[in-house]
mmCIF file of C-alpha atoms in Angstrom:
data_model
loop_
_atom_site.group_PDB
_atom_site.id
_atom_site.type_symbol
_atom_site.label_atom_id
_atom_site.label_comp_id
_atom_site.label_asym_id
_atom_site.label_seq_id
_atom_site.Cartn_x
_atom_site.Cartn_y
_atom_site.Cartn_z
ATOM 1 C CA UNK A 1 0.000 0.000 0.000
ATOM 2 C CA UNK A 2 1.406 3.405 -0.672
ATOM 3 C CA UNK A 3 2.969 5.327 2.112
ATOM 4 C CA UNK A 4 1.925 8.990 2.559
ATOM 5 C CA UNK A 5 3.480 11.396 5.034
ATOM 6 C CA UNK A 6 0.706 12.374 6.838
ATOM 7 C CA UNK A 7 0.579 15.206 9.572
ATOM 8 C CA UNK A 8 -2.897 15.907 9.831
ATOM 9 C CA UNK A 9 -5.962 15.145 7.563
ATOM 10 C CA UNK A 10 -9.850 15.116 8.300
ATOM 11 C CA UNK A 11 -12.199 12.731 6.678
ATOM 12 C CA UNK A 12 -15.556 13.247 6.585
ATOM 13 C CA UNK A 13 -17.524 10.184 5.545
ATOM 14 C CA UNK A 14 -21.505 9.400 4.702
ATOM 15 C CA UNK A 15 -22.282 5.727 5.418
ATOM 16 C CA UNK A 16 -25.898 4.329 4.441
ATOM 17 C CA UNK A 17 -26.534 0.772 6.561
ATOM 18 C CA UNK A 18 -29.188 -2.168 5.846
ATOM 19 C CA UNK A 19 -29.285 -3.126 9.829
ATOM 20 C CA UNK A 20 -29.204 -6.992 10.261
ATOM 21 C CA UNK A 21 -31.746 -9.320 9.317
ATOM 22 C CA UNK A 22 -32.544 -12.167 11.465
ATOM 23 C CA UNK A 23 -33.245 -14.755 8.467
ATOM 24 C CA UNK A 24 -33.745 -18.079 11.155
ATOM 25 C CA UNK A 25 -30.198 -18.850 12.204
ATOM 26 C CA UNK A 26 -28.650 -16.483 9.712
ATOM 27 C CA UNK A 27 -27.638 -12.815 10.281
ATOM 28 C CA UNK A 28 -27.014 -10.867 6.896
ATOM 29 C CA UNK A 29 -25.830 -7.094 6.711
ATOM 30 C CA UNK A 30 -24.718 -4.786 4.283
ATOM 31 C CA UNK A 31 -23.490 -1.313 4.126
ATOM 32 C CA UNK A 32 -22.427 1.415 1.322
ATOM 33 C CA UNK A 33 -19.918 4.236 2.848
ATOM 34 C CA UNK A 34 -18.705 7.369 1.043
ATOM 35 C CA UNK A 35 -15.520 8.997 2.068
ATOM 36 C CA UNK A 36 -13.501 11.871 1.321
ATOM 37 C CA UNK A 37 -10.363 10.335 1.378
ATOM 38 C CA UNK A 38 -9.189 6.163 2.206
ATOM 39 C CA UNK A 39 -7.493 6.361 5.689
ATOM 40 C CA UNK A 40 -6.155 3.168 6.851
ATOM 41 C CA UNK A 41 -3.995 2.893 10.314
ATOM 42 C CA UNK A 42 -2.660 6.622 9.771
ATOM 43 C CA UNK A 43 -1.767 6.134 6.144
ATOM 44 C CA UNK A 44 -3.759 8.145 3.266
ATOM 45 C CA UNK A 45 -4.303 5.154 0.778
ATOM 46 C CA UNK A 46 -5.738 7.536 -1.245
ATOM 47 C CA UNK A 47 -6.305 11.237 -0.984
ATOM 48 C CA UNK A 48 -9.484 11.604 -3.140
ATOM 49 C CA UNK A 49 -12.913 10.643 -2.896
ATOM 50 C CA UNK A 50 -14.090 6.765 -2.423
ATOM 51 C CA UNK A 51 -16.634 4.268 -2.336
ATOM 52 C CA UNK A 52 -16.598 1.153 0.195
ATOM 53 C CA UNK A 53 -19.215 -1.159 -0.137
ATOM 54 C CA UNK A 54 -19.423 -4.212 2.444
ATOM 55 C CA UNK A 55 -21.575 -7.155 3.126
ATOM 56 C CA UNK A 56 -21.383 -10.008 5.574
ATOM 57 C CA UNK A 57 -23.620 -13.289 6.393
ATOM 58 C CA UNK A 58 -23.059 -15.045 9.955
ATOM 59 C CA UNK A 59 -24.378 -17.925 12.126
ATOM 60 C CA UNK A 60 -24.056 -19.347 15.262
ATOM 61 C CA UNK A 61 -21.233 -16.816 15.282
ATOM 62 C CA UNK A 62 -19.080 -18.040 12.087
ATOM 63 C CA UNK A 63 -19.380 -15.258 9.883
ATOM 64 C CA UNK A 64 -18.167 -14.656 6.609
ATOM 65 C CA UNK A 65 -17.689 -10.866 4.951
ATOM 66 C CA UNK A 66 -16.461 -8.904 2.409
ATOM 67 C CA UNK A 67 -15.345 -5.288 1.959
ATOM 68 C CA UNK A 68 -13.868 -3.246 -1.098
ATOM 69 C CA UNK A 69 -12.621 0.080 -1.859
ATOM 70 C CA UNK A 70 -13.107 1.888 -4.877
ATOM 71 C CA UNK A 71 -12.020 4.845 -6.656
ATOM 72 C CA UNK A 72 -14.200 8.074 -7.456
ATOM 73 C CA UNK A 73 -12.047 9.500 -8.762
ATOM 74 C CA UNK A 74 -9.052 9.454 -11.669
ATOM 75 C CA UNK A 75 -6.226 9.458 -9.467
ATOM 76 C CA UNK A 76 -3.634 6.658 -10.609
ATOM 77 C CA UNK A 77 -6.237 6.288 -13.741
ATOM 78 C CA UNK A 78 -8.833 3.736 -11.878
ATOM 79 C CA UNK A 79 -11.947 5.555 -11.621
ATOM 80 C CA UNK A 80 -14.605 3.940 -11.108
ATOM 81 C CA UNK A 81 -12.250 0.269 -10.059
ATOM 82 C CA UNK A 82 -11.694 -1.781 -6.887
ATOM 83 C CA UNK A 83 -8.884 -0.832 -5.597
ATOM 84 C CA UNK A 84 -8.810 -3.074 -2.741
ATOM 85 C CA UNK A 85 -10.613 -6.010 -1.925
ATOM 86 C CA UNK A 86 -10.947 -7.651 1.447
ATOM 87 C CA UNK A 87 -12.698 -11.121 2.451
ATOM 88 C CA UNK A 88 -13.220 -12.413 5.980
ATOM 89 C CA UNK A 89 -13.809 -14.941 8.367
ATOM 90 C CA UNK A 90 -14.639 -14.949 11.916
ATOM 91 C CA UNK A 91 -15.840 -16.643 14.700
ATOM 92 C CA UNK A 92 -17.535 -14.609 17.596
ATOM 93 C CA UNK A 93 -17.268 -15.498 21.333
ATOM 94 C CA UNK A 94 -20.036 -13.539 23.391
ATOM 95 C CA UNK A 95 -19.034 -13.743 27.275
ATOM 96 C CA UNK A 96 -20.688 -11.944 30.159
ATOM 97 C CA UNK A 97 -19.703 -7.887 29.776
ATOM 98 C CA UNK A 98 -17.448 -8.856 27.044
ATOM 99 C CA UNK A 99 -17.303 -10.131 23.242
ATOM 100 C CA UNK A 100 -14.595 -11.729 21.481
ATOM 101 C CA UNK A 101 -13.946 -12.379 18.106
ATOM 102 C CA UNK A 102 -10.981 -14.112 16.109
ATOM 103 C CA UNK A 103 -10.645 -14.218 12.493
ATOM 104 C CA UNK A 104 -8.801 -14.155 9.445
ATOM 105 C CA UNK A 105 -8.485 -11.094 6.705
ATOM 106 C CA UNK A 106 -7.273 -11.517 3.001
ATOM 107 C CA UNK A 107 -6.378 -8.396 1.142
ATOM 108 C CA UNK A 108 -6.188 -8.168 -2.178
ATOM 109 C CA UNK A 109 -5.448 -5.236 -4.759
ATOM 110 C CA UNK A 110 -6.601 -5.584 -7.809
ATOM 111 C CA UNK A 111 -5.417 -2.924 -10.792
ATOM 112 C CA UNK A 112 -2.647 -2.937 -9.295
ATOM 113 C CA UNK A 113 0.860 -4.244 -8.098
ATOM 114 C CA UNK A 114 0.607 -4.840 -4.789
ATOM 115 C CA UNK A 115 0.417 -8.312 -3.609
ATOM 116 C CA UNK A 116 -2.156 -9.625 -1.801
ATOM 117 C CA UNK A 117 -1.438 -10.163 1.906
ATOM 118 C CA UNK A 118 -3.322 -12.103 4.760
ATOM 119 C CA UNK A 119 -3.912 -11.336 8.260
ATOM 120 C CA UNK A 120 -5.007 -13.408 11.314
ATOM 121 C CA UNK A 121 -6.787 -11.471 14.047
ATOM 122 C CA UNK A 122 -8.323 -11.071 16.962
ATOM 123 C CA UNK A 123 -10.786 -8.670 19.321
ATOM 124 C CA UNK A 124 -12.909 -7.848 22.605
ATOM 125 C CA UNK A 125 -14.520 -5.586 23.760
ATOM 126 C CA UNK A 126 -15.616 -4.977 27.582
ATOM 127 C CA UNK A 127 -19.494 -3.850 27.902
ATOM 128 C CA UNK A 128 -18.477 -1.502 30.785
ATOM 129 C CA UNK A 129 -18.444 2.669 30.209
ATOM 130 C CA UNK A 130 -16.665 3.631 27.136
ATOM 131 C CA UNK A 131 -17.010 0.774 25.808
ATOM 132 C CA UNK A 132 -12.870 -0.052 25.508
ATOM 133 C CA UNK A 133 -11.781 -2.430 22.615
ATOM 134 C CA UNK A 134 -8.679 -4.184 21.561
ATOM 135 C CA UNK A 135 -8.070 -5.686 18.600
ATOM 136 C CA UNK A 136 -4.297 -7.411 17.860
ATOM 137 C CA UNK A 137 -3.602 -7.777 13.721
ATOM 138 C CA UNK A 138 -0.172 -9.684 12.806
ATOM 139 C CA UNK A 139 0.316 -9.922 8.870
ATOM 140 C CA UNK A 140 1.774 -13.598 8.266
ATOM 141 C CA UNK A 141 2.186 -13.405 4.371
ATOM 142 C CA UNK A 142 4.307 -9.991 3.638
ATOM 143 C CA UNK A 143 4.832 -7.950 6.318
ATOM 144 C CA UNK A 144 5.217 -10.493 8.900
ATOM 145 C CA UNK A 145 4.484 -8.104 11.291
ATOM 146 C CA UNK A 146 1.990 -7.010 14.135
ATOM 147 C CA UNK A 147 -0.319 -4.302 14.322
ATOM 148 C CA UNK A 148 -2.326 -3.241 17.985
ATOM 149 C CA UNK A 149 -5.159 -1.180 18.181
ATOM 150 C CA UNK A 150 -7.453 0.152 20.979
ATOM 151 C CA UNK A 151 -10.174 2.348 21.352
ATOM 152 C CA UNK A 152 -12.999 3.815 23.285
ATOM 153 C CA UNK A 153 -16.238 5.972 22.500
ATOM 154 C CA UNK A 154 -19.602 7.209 24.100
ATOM 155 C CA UNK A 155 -22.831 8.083 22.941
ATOM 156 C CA UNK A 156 -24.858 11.503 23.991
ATOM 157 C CA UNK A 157 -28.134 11.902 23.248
ATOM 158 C CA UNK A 158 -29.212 14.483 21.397
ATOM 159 C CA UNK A 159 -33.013 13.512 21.455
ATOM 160 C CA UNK A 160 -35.113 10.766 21.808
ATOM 161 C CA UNK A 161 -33.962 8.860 19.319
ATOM 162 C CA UNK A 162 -30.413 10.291 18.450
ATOM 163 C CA UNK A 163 -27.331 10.121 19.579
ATOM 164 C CA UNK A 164 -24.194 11.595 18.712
ATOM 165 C CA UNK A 165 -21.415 8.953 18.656
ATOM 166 C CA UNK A 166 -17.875 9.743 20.067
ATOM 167 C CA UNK A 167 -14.459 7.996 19.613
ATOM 168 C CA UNK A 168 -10.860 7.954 20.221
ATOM 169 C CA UNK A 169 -8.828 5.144 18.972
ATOM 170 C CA UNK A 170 -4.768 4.551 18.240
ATOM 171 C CA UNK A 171 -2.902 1.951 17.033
ATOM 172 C CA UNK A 172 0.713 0.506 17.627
ATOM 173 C CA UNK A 173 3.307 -1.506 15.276
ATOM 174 C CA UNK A 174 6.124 -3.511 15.875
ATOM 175 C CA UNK A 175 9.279 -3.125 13.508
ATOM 176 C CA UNK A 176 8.410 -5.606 10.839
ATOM 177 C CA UNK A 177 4.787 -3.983 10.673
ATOM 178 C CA UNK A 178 6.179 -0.711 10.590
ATOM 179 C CA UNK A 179 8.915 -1.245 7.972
ATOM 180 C CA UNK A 180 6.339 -2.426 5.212
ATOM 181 C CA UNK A 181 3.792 -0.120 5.730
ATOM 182 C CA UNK A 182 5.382 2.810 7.049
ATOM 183 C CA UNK A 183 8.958 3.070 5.622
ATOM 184 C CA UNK A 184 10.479 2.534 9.157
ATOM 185 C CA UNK A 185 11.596 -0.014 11.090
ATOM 186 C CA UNK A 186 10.485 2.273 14.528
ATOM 187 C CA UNK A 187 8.469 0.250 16.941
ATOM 188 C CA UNK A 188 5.781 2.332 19.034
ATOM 189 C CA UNK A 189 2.336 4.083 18.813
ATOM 190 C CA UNK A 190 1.447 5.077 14.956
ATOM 191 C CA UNK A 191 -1.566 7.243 14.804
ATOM 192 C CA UNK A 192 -4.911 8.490 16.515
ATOM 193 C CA UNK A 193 -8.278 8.633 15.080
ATOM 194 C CA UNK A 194 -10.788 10.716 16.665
ATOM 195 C CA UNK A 195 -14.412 10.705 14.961
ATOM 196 C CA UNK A 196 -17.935 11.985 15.391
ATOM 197 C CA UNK A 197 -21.080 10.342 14.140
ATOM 198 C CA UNK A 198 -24.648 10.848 14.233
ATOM 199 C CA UNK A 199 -26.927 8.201 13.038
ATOM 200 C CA UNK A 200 -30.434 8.765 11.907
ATOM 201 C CA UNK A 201 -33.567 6.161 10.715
ATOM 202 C CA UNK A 202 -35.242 8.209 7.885
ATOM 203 C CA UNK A 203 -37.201 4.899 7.204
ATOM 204 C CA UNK A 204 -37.357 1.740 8.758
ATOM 205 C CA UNK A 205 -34.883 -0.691 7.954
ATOM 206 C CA UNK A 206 -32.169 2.066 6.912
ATOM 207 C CA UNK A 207 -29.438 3.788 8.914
ATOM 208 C CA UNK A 208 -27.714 6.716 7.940
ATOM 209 C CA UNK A 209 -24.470 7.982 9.080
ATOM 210 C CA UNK A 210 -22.892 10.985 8.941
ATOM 211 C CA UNK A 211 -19.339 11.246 10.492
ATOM 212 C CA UNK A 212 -16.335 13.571 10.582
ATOM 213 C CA UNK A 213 -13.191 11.811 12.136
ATOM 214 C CA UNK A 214 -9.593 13.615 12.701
ATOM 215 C CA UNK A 215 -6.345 11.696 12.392
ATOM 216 C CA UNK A 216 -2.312 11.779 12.298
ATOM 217 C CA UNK A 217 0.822 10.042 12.611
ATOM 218 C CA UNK A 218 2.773 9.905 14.979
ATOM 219 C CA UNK A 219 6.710 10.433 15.745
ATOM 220 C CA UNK A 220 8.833 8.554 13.438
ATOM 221 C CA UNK A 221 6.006 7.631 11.539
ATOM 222 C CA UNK A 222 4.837 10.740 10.323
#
């Protein structure tokens, strides 16, 4: 993936969601999110406009999903192209005040020359105020590296039925990590996200989104 130096940057993204249907056993979902610009761990993938639609199908908590990325725009000359597709599996673990979740990601780029790469992962999150998450990443096929990254966030209600959503996350590579994606071989904290949502029900069975979120990098790997 291209590395950007990156001081500051703010995204502002609109992202329409299908909530999940309960179809027996099987939970399907789908969502279509427009950005301003493809952010990923404190790297601008790309700096223009894109579209990232996503779907996913679970039961009995094996789920299967995919997610893809593509250009709005004629930078690199693939308007209107994937340039990134992910696919995933995962298995969910609810436990009392907390949820777990392991799984495996599988990037690939197509129109383009970056080789696909795999990642295993995995998550919880503690059902306690703010809502604090952890999810460890370590790329096995071509960065060999790890990637860490926490969060937290809090709703406020702004009326009866909406609430404006607050978060603060960061992230944290090891050496390997931070060689392939970030051009150094540093080992520490990354970047920081901070976002703001509000999400509204026009109609029923539709969620829209909009968000603004804030990030850098960090140190050495600005």
């Amino acid at each position: 993936m291209k590395k950007t130096l990156l001081v500051a940057i703010i995204l502002m993204m609109i992202s329409t969601t299908l909530p999940a249907l309960a179809l027996g056993p099987l939970d399907v979902d789908a969502d279509l999110t427009l950005m301003s610009q493809y952010y990923w761990r404190g790297v601008v993938a790309n700096p223009d406009a894109v579209l990232q639609p996503s779907a996913s199908a679970g039961i009995m908590g094996i789920g299967f999903g995919f997610w893809g990325n593509m250009d709005l725009t004629d930078i690199g000359g693939k308007q209107g192209e994937f340039s990134e597709i992910d696919y995933t599996a995962t298995y969910g673990l609810p436990l009392p005040m907390m949820d777990l979740e392991f799984g495996l990601i599988y990037y690939h780029f197509p129109n383009s020359d970056f080789a696909s790469t795999a990642e295993i992962f995995a998550s919880g999150s503690l059902g306690v105020l703010l809502s604090p998450t952890l999810s460890v990443y370590y790329d096995f096929k071509e960065a060999d590296g790890s990637y860490i990254e926490g969060g937290v966030s809090y709703p406020f209600a702004l009326g009866p039925k909406l609430n404006l959503e607050l978060g603060l996350s960061g992230g944290f590579a090891d050496s390997n990590f931070s060689n392939f994606h970030y051009g150094t071989k540093s080992t520490g904290l990354t970047n920081f996200l901070v976002t703001a949502a509000v999400p509204f029900d026009p109609i029923p069975f539709l969620t829209i989104t909009p968000s603004v979120n804030y990030g850098s990098q960090l140190g050495d790997f600005k």
